XYZ file of C-alpha atoms in Angstrom:
699
model
C 93.396 55.312 92.101
C 94.189 55.316 95.827
C 96.160 58.549 95.454
C 93.411 60.165 93.364
C 90.902 59.202 96.035
C 93.105 60.737 98.714
C 93.395 63.977 96.742
C 89.654 64.245 96.228
C 88.973 63.383 99.843
C 91.463 66.021 100.954
C 89.792 68.741 98.917
C 86.336 67.793 100.146
C 87.211 67.365 103.804
C 89.891 69.927 104.574
C 87.362 72.324 106.046
C 86.802 69.583 108.641
C 90.479 68.620 109.052
C 90.768 70.252 112.484
C 88.228 67.727 113.796
C 90.634 64.909 112.982
C 94.086 66.484 113.260
C 95.529 69.072 115.611
C 98.778 70.728 114.591
C 100.237 71.704 117.934
C 103.609 73.358 117.311
C 105.823 74.552 114.475
C 109.597 75.029 114.641
C 110.621 77.014 111.574
C 114.179 78.002 110.628
C 114.097 80.394 107.715
C 116.544 82.545 105.776
C 115.193 85.319 103.542
C 117.494 86.612 100.795
C 116.966 90.161 99.580
C 119.070 89.745 96.433
C 117.009 86.872 95.052
C 113.761 87.961 96.767
C 113.448 84.399 98.041
C 113.258 82.492 101.307
C 114.367 79.005 102.300
C 113.640 77.086 105.445
C 113.459 73.919 107.511
C 110.148 73.016 109.133
C 109.313 70.715 112.014
C 105.641 70.278 112.951
C 104.276 68.407 115.941
C 100.734 67.197 115.371
C 98.161 64.892 116.906
C 95.880 62.632 114.955
C 92.690 62.589 117.015
C 90.634 60.379 114.707
C 91.505 58.280 111.680
C 91.924 60.359 108.537
C 92.992 59.357 105.033
C 94.990 62.495 104.195
C 96.325 65.606 105.845
C 96.905 68.919 104.093
C 99.378 71.743 104.731
C 99.075 74.898 102.635
C 102.251 75.834 100.770
C 101.977 78.062 97.709
C 104.430 77.658 94.811
C 107.239 76.115 96.825
C 110.009 73.677 96.113
C 109.810 70.963 98.736
C 113.443 69.865 98.873
C 114.816 66.410 99.584
C 113.072 64.072 101.966
C 109.894 64.615 103.902
C 109.883 62.675 107.156
C 107.110 61.710 109.544
C 108.226 60.391 112.904
C 111.789 60.262 111.607
C 111.050 58.106 108.573
C 110.897 59.158 104.947
C 107.376 59.000 103.513
C 105.724 59.551 100.165
C 103.629 62.682 99.752
C 101.931 64.708 97.070
C 102.447 68.389 96.244
C 100.297 70.300 93.746
C 101.855 73.800 94.027
C 99.170 74.787 96.538
C 99.342 72.174 99.273
C 101.405 69.341 100.695
C 99.240 66.265 101.027
C 100.280 63.564 103.470
C 98.721 60.117 103.185
C 101.078 57.719 104.952
C 103.435 57.382 107.904
C 101.367 59.033 110.630
C 99.567 57.313 113.456
C 96.845 58.120 115.933
C 98.270 60.259 118.698
C 101.482 62.315 118.570
C 103.482 62.712 115.357
C 106.321 64.822 113.984
C 106.782 66.104 110.444
C 110.049 67.451 109.012
C 111.008 68.882 105.618
C 112.848 71.731 103.919
C 111.606 74.149 101.291
C 112.363 77.277 99.315
C 110.262 79.746 97.361
C 110.145 83.141 95.703
C 106.863 84.569 97.028
C 104.765 86.757 94.749
C 102.989 88.183 97.768
C 102.874 88.197 101.592
C 106.676 88.391 102.040
C 107.851 91.748 100.691
C 111.361 92.946 99.873
C 111.335 96.746 99.871
C 114.046 99.267 98.940
C 117.490 98.675 97.426
C 120.378 96.388 98.335
C 121.971 99.253 100.289
C 118.874 100.114 102.298
C 116.134 97.502 102.412
C 113.377 96.087 104.559
C 111.800 92.646 104.529
C 108.374 92.227 106.070
C 105.223 90.149 105.898
C 101.509 90.808 105.602
C 99.538 87.593 106.071
C 96.054 88.989 106.770
C 93.387 86.522 105.739
C 95.022 83.371 104.450
C 98.312 84.351 102.887
C 101.130 83.208 105.208
C 101.313 79.976 103.196
C 103.018 81.960 100.418
C 106.254 82.112 102.454
C 105.802 79.579 105.267
C 104.120 76.171 104.941
C 101.146 76.661 107.263
C 97.342 76.712 107.347
C 94.940 78.958 105.488
C 92.150 77.715 107.759
C 91.990 80.170 110.708
C 90.554 77.386 112.867
C 93.904 75.591 112.937
C 95.804 77.286 115.766
C 99.474 76.454 116.258
C 102.329 77.523 118.536
C 104.799 79.041 116.072
C 108.476 79.359 117.009
C 110.384 81.195 114.303
C 114.152 81.312 113.912
C 115.707 83.299 111.105
C 119.121 84.225 109.810
C 120.365 87.598 108.617
C 123.307 87.396 106.236
C 126.567 88.553 107.838
C 126.968 91.110 105.042
C 123.965 92.966 106.464
C 125.445 93.614 109.888
C 123.427 96.795 110.426
C 120.125 94.937 110.101
C 118.007 93.340 112.762
C 114.446 92.130 113.075
C 111.940 90.014 114.938
C 109.084 87.571 114.696
C 106.256 86.572 117.071
C 106.891 85.951 120.756
C 109.823 86.523 123.062
C 113.348 86.460 121.740
C 115.454 83.561 122.982
C 118.904 84.866 123.801
C 121.785 82.538 122.970
C 125.532 83.011 123.093
C 126.869 83.747 119.652
C 130.244 82.176 120.427
C 130.322 78.398 120.648
C 133.213 76.141 121.672
C 133.478 73.340 119.157
C 133.677 69.853 120.717
C 137.253 68.563 120.848
C 138.808 71.900 119.872
C 140.332 74.687 121.926
C 139.222 77.542 119.668
C 135.914 79.354 119.818
C 133.663 79.355 116.762
C 131.534 82.433 116.081
C 128.808 82.073 113.422
C 129.020 84.662 110.658
C 125.290 85.131 110.205
C 123.030 86.666 112.851
C 120.581 84.039 114.124
C 117.482 85.370 115.872
C 115.097 83.022 117.666
C 111.577 83.781 118.838
C 109.313 81.561 120.901
C 105.574 81.570 121.547
C 103.807 79.906 124.475
C 100.251 79.933 123.142
C 98.725 78.999 119.769
C 97.497 81.344 117.044
C 96.132 81.222 113.503
C 98.718 81.161 110.713
C 97.744 84.536 109.255
C 99.163 86.167 112.391
C 102.720 84.860 111.848
C 105.116 87.681 110.978
C 108.669 88.604 110.115
C 110.283 92.060 109.920
C 113.905 92.847 109.064
C 115.466 96.264 108.571
C 117.746 98.926 109.995
C 115.736 99.172 113.177
C 116.308 100.228 116.736
C 113.943 100.196 119.715
C 113.037 101.707 123.062
C 111.692 99.507 125.835
C 109.426 99.918 128.857
C 106.863 97.942 130.822
C 103.112 98.319 131.157
C 101.490 98.927 134.508
C 100.880 95.181 134.796
C 104.484 94.338 133.898
C 104.219 93.365 130.215
C 107.452 94.178 128.306
C 106.755 96.632 125.481
C 109.166 97.297 122.622
C 108.622 100.228 120.293
C 110.784 99.909 117.182
C 111.699 102.516 114.573
C 113.871 103.030 111.517
C 117.275 104.204 112.769
C 116.858 107.387 110.715
C 113.711 108.330 112.610
C 114.840 108.474 116.237
C 113.926 112.168 116.445
C 110.325 111.247 115.547
C 109.995 108.541 118.184
C 107.990 110.460 120.792
C 105.281 111.973 118.553
C 104.961 108.707 116.628
C 104.386 106.583 119.731
C 102.690 109.261 121.823
C 100.204 107.818 124.373
C 101.345 104.218 123.675
C 101.798 103.207 127.304
C 98.635 105.046 128.304
C 96.670 103.197 125.623
C 98.064 99.822 126.673
C 97.260 100.366 130.346
C 93.793 101.702 129.533
C 92.805 98.774 127.287
C 94.001 96.212 129.779
C 91.906 97.881 132.481
C 88.880 98.444 130.232
C 88.811 94.918 128.796
C 89.296 93.468 132.295
C 91.405 90.635 130.880
C 95.177 90.805 131.299
C 97.180 91.173 128.096
C 97.351 87.536 126.988
C 100.831 87.289 125.481
C 104.427 87.427 126.749
C 105.458 90.682 125.077
C 104.157 93.438 122.810
C 106.114 95.227 120.129
C 105.410 97.464 117.156
C 107.398 98.484 114.084
C 106.737 100.813 111.148
C 107.723 99.584 107.684
C 107.899 101.238 104.295
C 105.128 100.815 101.766
C 102.993 98.680 104.025
C 99.777 97.664 102.297
C 97.413 98.943 104.982
C 97.448 101.119 108.115
C 98.531 98.294 110.389
C 98.428 94.549 111.049
C 97.883 92.900 114.408
C 100.372 90.018 114.153
C 100.387 88.251 117.514
C 102.722 90.090 119.917
C 104.215 92.047 117.002
C 102.221 94.730 115.179
C 103.484 96.082 111.857
C 102.239 99.499 110.752
C 102.766 101.949 107.898
C 105.711 104.330 107.841
C 103.185 107.094 107.014
C 102.397 107.266 110.743
C 105.986 108.098 111.691
C 105.681 111.825 112.359
C 107.334 114.766 114.040
C 105.494 117.048 116.462
C 103.979 119.103 113.612
C 103.027 116.069 111.542
C 101.242 114.631 114.586
C 98.567 117.298 114.111
C 97.972 116.203 110.515
C 97.983 112.430 110.835
C 98.935 110.465 113.899
C 99.181 106.833 114.924
C 96.939 106.982 118.010
C 93.826 105.320 116.560
C 95.710 102.668 114.578
C 97.921 102.051 117.602
C 94.903 101.349 119.802
C 93.091 99.382 117.072
C 95.956 96.942 116.447
C 96.575 96.534 120.176
C 92.879 95.729 120.770
C 93.227 92.979 118.152
C 95.692 91.198 120.442
C 92.539 90.228 122.361
C 89.914 90.389 119.612
C 91.287 88.424 116.672
C 94.476 86.996 118.103
C 93.224 85.394 121.349
C 89.678 84.774 120.109
C 89.477 84.372 116.348
C 86.298 84.325 114.266
C 85.496 80.900 112.853
C 84.907 82.381 109.379
C 84.572 85.635 107.443
C 80.881 85.718 108.308
C 81.828 86.589 111.894
C 84.640 88.998 111.005
C 82.931 91.813 112.900
C 83.910 90.022 116.129
C 87.441 91.101 115.290
C 87.128 94.404 113.444
C 84.047 95.754 115.215
C 85.606 95.109 118.615
C 89.014 96.521 117.642
C 87.394 99.635 116.143
C 85.214 100.234 119.191
C 87.945 99.685 121.758
C 90.243 101.992 119.782
C 87.545 104.675 120.051
C 87.258 104.046 123.787
C 91.015 104.470 124.095
C 90.809 107.741 122.180
C 87.978 108.831 124.459
C 90.329 108.222 127.386
C 93.109 110.248 125.700
C 91.173 113.033 123.935
C 87.882 113.250 125.817
C 84.143 112.707 125.337
C 83.647 115.365 122.666
C 86.231 113.691 120.437
C 84.687 110.262 121.032
C 81.146 111.301 120.156
C 82.307 113.379 117.205
C 84.003 110.275 115.754
C 80.874 108.177 116.360
C 78.844 110.829 114.569
C 81.247 110.728 111.621
C 80.907 106.925 111.515
C 77.126 107.301 111.528
C 77.174 109.744 108.608
C 79.333 107.350 106.586
C 77.081 104.408 107.378
C 73.923 106.362 106.570
C 75.317 107.291 103.168
C 76.585 103.764 102.432
C 73.255 102.176 103.378
C 71.694 103.751 100.279
C 73.638 101.362 98.036
C 75.221 98.737 100.313
C 72.744 95.880 100.765
C 75.090 93.411 102.497
C 74.687 93.200 106.294
C 77.461 92.857 108.864
C 76.855 89.146 109.407
C 78.013 88.187 105.939
C 81.511 87.310 104.757
C 81.049 89.667 101.794
C 80.216 92.689 103.964
C 82.217 95.859 103.342
C 85.049 96.993 105.573
C 82.852 99.922 106.606
C 80.251 97.464 107.890
C 82.684 95.138 109.671
C 84.579 97.986 111.287
C 82.297 100.932 111.892
C 78.842 99.384 111.962
C 80.291 96.647 114.150
C 81.611 99.354 116.482
C 78.241 101.120 116.504
C 76.497 97.845 117.365
C 78.770 97.357 120.367
C 78.292 100.971 121.455
C 74.506 100.622 121.566
C 74.800 97.364 123.519
C 77.222 98.906 126.028
C 74.988 101.943 126.465
C 71.851 99.805 126.884
C 73.211 97.309 129.414
C 75.783 99.505 131.148
C 79.579 99.522 131.231
C 79.909 97.073 134.140
C 77.727 94.430 132.503
C 79.482 94.905 129.184
C 82.888 94.463 130.810
C 81.712 91.299 132.559
C 80.396 89.871 129.285
C 83.648 90.563 127.439
C 85.724 89.148 130.296
C 83.678 85.946 130.356
C 83.787 85.679 126.570
C 87.581 85.998 126.443
C 88.133 83.588 129.326
C 85.875 80.939 127.861
C 87.151 81.076 124.291
C 90.774 82.142 124.740
C 93.071 80.668 122.062
C 90.011 79.264 120.294
C 87.664 80.214 117.471
C 84.297 81.844 118.020
C 81.019 82.656 116.305
C 78.549 85.488 116.819
C 76.110 83.144 118.561
C 78.745 82.232 121.123
C 79.341 85.898 121.923
C 75.606 86.596 122.180
C 75.181 83.612 124.481
C 77.586 85.281 126.899
C 75.502 88.450 126.704
C 72.355 86.553 127.717
C 74.141 84.849 130.613
C 75.001 88.214 132.157
C 71.902 90.195 131.123
C 69.023 87.720 130.533
C 66.578 90.553 129.807
C 68.619 91.963 126.911
C 66.959 91.144 123.591
C 69.902 89.700 121.665
C 67.702 88.621 118.777
C 66.521 92.184 118.253
C 70.121 93.374 118.492
C 71.225 90.772 115.967
C 68.408 91.575 113.547
C 68.831 95.366 113.778
C 72.618 95.645 113.728
C 74.009 92.461 112.221
C 71.406 91.115 109.811
C 69.987 94.344 108.399
C 71.790 96.449 105.808
C 69.939 99.585 106.952
C 71.381 102.177 109.291
C 68.869 103.789 111.613
C 70.160 107.367 111.846
C 67.310 108.473 114.091
C 68.183 105.755 116.587
C 71.879 106.605 116.352
C 71.130 110.244 117.124
C 69.453 109.293 120.394
C 72.798 107.901 121.540
C 74.817 110.749 120.057
C 72.724 113.476 121.690
C 73.929 112.330 125.094
C 76.923 114.492 124.260
C 76.128 118.223 124.152
C 78.779 119.073 121.566
C 77.433 116.556 119.053
C 73.816 117.390 119.928
C 74.608 121.009 119.015
C 76.387 119.840 115.870
C 73.355 117.811 114.747
C 71.056 120.776 115.441
C 73.208 123.134 113.369
C 73.374 120.723 110.428
C 69.588 120.537 110.332
C 69.115 124.281 110.461
C 69.066 126.554 107.461
C 72.402 128.287 106.978
C 72.310 131.657 108.702
C 75.578 133.563 109.029
C 74.162 135.844 111.720
C 73.629 132.929 114.129
C 77.183 131.570 113.833
C 78.922 134.288 115.831
C 77.615 133.025 119.139
C 78.831 129.484 118.372
C 82.307 130.669 117.409
C 82.572 132.667 120.642
C 81.437 129.693 122.726
C 83.295 126.646 124.062
C 81.715 124.481 121.385
C 83.849 121.586 120.134
C 86.157 122.646 117.321
C 84.575 120.318 114.720
C 81.365 122.360 114.918
C 83.317 125.542 114.220
C 85.135 123.835 111.357
C 81.795 122.795 109.915
C 80.559 126.399 109.955
C 83.405 127.563 107.742
C 83.071 124.635 105.339
C 79.364 125.391 105.140
C 80.136 129.057 104.390
C 82.708 128.242 101.702
C 80.667 129.909 98.930
C 79.623 132.929 101.031
C 81.395 136.145 99.881
C 84.273 137.236 102.114
C 82.629 140.494 103.173
C 79.567 138.688 104.527
C 81.623 136.383 106.751
C 84.497 138.752 107.531
C 83.567 139.163 111.186
C 83.260 135.410 111.664
C 86.655 134.852 110.053
C 88.232 137.347 112.455
C 86.849 135.305 115.355
C 87.831 131.991 113.767
C 91.411 133.129 113.196
C 91.871 133.110 116.986
C 90.673 129.510 117.312
C 92.732 126.294 117.261
C 94.727 125.152 114.250
C 91.928 122.939 112.856
C 89.441 125.817 112.721
C 92.154 127.979 111.153
C 92.809 125.209 108.636
C 89.152 125.262 107.586
C 89.439 129.003 106.986
C 92.640 128.624 104.981
C 91.101 125.884 102.888
C 87.870 127.731 102.070
C 89.392 131.070 101.061
C 90.955 130.424 97.661
C 90.645 134.058 96.591
C 92.420 136.157 99.199
C 91.312 139.800 99.542
C 94.244 142.213 99.829
C 92.924 143.409 103.186
C 93.190 139.834 104.510
C 96.590 139.110 103.009
C 98.721 139.718 106.114
C 96.359 137.639 108.246
C 96.358 134.832 105.693
C 100.146 134.797 105.660
C 100.106 133.727 109.324
C 98.873 130.296 108.194
C 102.444 129.613 107.076
C 103.384 129.568 110.766
C 100.742 127.067 111.904
C 101.814 123.732 113.415
C 100.375 121.765 110.516
C 102.107 120.836 107.274
C 98.694 120.543 105.660
C 97.766 124.117 106.610
C 101.174 125.394 105.498
C 100.783 123.692 102.104
C 97.261 125.035 101.545
C 98.414 128.517 102.465
C 101.511 128.409 100.243
C 99.489 127.355 97.205
C 96.815 130.029 97.714
C 99.316 132.778 98.443
C 101.403 132.007 95.355
C 98.288 131.807 93.185
C 96.902 135.097 94.512
C 100.136 137.055 94.797
C 102.572 135.630 92.234
C 104.729 138.735 92.470
C 105.595 137.689 96.047
C 105.941 133.975 95.341
C 109.721 134.093 95.765
C 109.312 135.512 99.266
C 106.876 132.779 100.265
C 109.076 130.083 98.729
C 112.165 131.429 100.473
C 110.398 131.390 103.829
C 109.350 127.762 103.463
C 112.309 126.289 101.549
C 113.538 124.049 104.395
C 110.185 122.341 105.022
C 109.844 118.743 103.842
C 106.521 117.945 105.495
C 105.089 114.538 106.246
C 106.331 111.181 104.967
C 104.686 111.608 101.589
C 106.811 114.747 100.975
C 103.615 116.468 99.879
C 104.758 119.899 101.073
C 108.208 119.601 99.508
C 106.822 118.405 96.187
C 104.241 121.198 96.147
C 107.050 123.661 96.947
C 109.079 122.381 93.968
C 106.053 122.680 91.679
C 105.343 126.241 92.781
C 109.014 127.115 92.401
C 108.929 125.803 88.848
C 105.742 127.737 88.009
C 106.268 130.994 89.904
C 109.943 131.237 90.826
C 112.245 133.643 89.052
C 114.489 130.867 87.815
C 117.187 130.347 85.244
C 116.895 127.411 82.879
C 119.501 125.624 84.981
C 117.439 126.136 88.140
C 114.283 124.861 86.438
C 116.151 121.740 85.337
C 117.447 121.321 88.862
C 113.850 121.253 90.129
C 112.888 118.660 87.518
C 115.914 116.564 88.488
C 114.922 116.701 92.138
C 111.352 115.696 91.342
C 112.592 112.821 89.190
C 114.845 111.666 92.027
C 111.741 111.386 94.235
C 110.307 108.767 91.860
C 113.201 106.395 92.616
C 112.602 102.965 94.152
C 114.256 104.057 97.406
C 111.276 106.306 98.138
C 107.893 105.099 99.318
C 105.057 104.854 96.835
C 103.255 107.874 98.359
C 106.305 110.050 97.607
C 106.747 108.580 94.138
C 103.084 109.107 93.282
C 103.057 112.727 94.478
C 106.191 113.436 92.449
C 104.822 111.708 89.343
C 101.554 113.632 89.523
C 103.447 116.936 89.507
C 105.848 115.806 86.784
C 102.919 114.756 84.614
C 101.655 118.327 84.883
C 105.007 119.937 84.186
C 106.771 117.560 81.775
C 104.439 114.751 80.655
C 106.579 113.849 77.604
C 109.848 113.685 79.515
C 111.346 110.225 78.901
C 112.314 109.787 82.548
C 108.791 110.708 83.654
C 107.300 108.159 81.285
C 109.753 105.508 82.462
C 108.986 106.252 86.122
C 105.256 106.006 85.515
C 105.548 102.645 83.775
C 107.895 101.268 86.457
C 105.285 102.197 89.060
C 103.025 99.479 87.628
C 105.437 96.852 88.997
C 105.169 97.969 92.608
C 103.664 95.633 95.220
C 101.277 98.232 96.630
C 98.000 97.995 94.750
C 96.997 101.618 95.367
C 100.140 102.847 93.615
C 99.967 100.400 90.724
C 96.298 101.243 90.196
C 97.172 104.934 89.913
C 99.943 104.147 87.417
C 97.910 101.784 85.250
C 94.896 104.083 85.069
C 97.071 107.091 84.264
C 98.955 105.236 81.523
C 95.781 104.002 79.869
C 94.327 107.489 79.901
C 97.488 109.083 78.466
C 97.852 106.465 75.719
C 94.551 107.653 74.263
C 96.471 110.770 73.240
C 98.147 109.969 69.912
C 101.168 112.168 70.649
C 101.828 110.434 73.947
C 101.358 107.013 72.368
C 103.879 107.854 69.653
C 106.369 108.988 72.282
C 106.061 105.664 74.127
C 106.424 103.778 70.814
C 109.709 105.630 70.208
C 110.934 104.602 73.667
C 110.326 100.947 72.795
C 113.002 101.197 70.099
C 115.691 102.470 72.481
C 114.925 100.597 75.709
C 116.373 97.484 77.277
C 114.391 94.269 77.059
C 112.697 94.715 80.425
C 111.397 98.235 79.742
C 110.553 97.340 76.145
C 108.253 94.535 77.329
C 106.677 96.812 79.913
C 105.890 99.483 77.310
C 104.537 96.912 74.867
C 102.320 95.380 77.527
C 100.267 98.588 77.641
C 100.667 99.585 73.976
C 99.234 96.234 72.899
C 96.156 96.497 75.099
C 92.885 96.908 73.262
C 91.685 100.495 73.215
């Protein structure tokens, strides 16, 4: 009965546990194993019991807690229910230590990507998920100093990695007591140490074939920029403006970078754009680009966003999901300010205008305000950013900086609520109506576009943009705009707006637009699907633009319009791979299959190459692009079917969703269903079960 009482009390009171217990420091020694997709470790927690408490909980999902669990050096009884370790004896008021070992095979949060010959191991603990691989705390209000030590098997000598904090350098060679010889451990042991506490969701681990380049910020903070060893040639465009962004944010926030070091690393098949783990950001390999790819999709915004989180989210952390905008709204806004510093005012206001258009559209159906844990990402991020922009504009940059500085100083390494931030606003600017601000921006689901436009029109480029959007389309008035110094997004908009206008009526405007920057040219390429013969030679110049996206659009339209010259276009572009999703290369293979003058052997070679791109060694974006083309060309090919079904087992939800939805749609076709049923008879047990899983679903 006593144990049952403790369990019930633990469930009811854990949300208040931090009032009674303070976990101060964690020493974790872990060893991930790629072959078994598992991790084992030894944990030592230091904690203080501030007030008497009947039970203490540590989150630990689906783990084997091995051997003895000790508190203050003595073995104690404990309970484990597959979700949490519950302590109910052995601790005392004041300082305590807890020690135990564990192992687990995480179903999420710790990801093993690639093959045994070329793999990466990385974490994504956003929210409350670190407890799937490391016994820790799902409650963000429990902040701990985490010191992580991990081993890399000696067989993986080309691999390295890191965790949070500064690396502690130790001599590998050790002289054994009483012996003359020197002992050198086989495994690589990497140790990382933090000085300040953080919430558990910010703990990270990344292992792979990485290398790095190092430099220091203006204020002296060591910065490490990591990359896959295969991508050294892409280092500069990938990390372009990184030092400039760091120095700008530190100056703009007026609060020195609060940690010992900052590093970043791209990993394959990351679940999101990036994650602001304390001192050590992980981001998606999709942002690793060459100088051409930089023009299509670059890391600048995500880079600034995740760095801003080192202050907003990592140093000050929202007490609950209700106040999540204090993290995402701030990070989004400061990322925009960094881009304003790099790209200029026109870019900054154009992005704000785009945010406003998205929010205006969403407000028609989204009834959940920012100050609600169920608010959409759009609200937390972009409406939160808009709220901060209006405040900064209304009270002035200097006052805003002072508020933020005071806020960070007062609540550093603590948890905060919206009221606590607004209290700091009132202290600096007593006349500012924070209640009106809160009601308009945080508690209302509406988006006041008219009000937003009063802020946007402070920028001439966006003011002109808004005016054009509201005017009736008139081709004759566009010439002056195209010949002016108007921001390129306005000129892009004109061509998208004229997409359905016959070529002859916009010919003169196109001639002007062709001399503009690559983004205006891209809009022209995209909106002319039927290419007049007289424009053919001009259109062919798109193949030379410094954009893989423009090149791909142009190649498709040229092959469709002039199939007799497809071989020439394909020959000219045969060496281009494109961005990380291989979109250009896969499109090239498709067009070669459809339009190329090929032998049967050459056609099969193309299919073989496309099938190879569906292999596990490639990222999900590559695999999906290849599968989409293969489903057009050879939907009944056994390897295509197998690749599609295997995609449902991937860890990335976007990819598995594509695969599941596609399979369910295809199985409605009786011929396709029969083909899959035949495969069941000739497949190994694993594939057989996978096929049957979908075949047995109710139609």
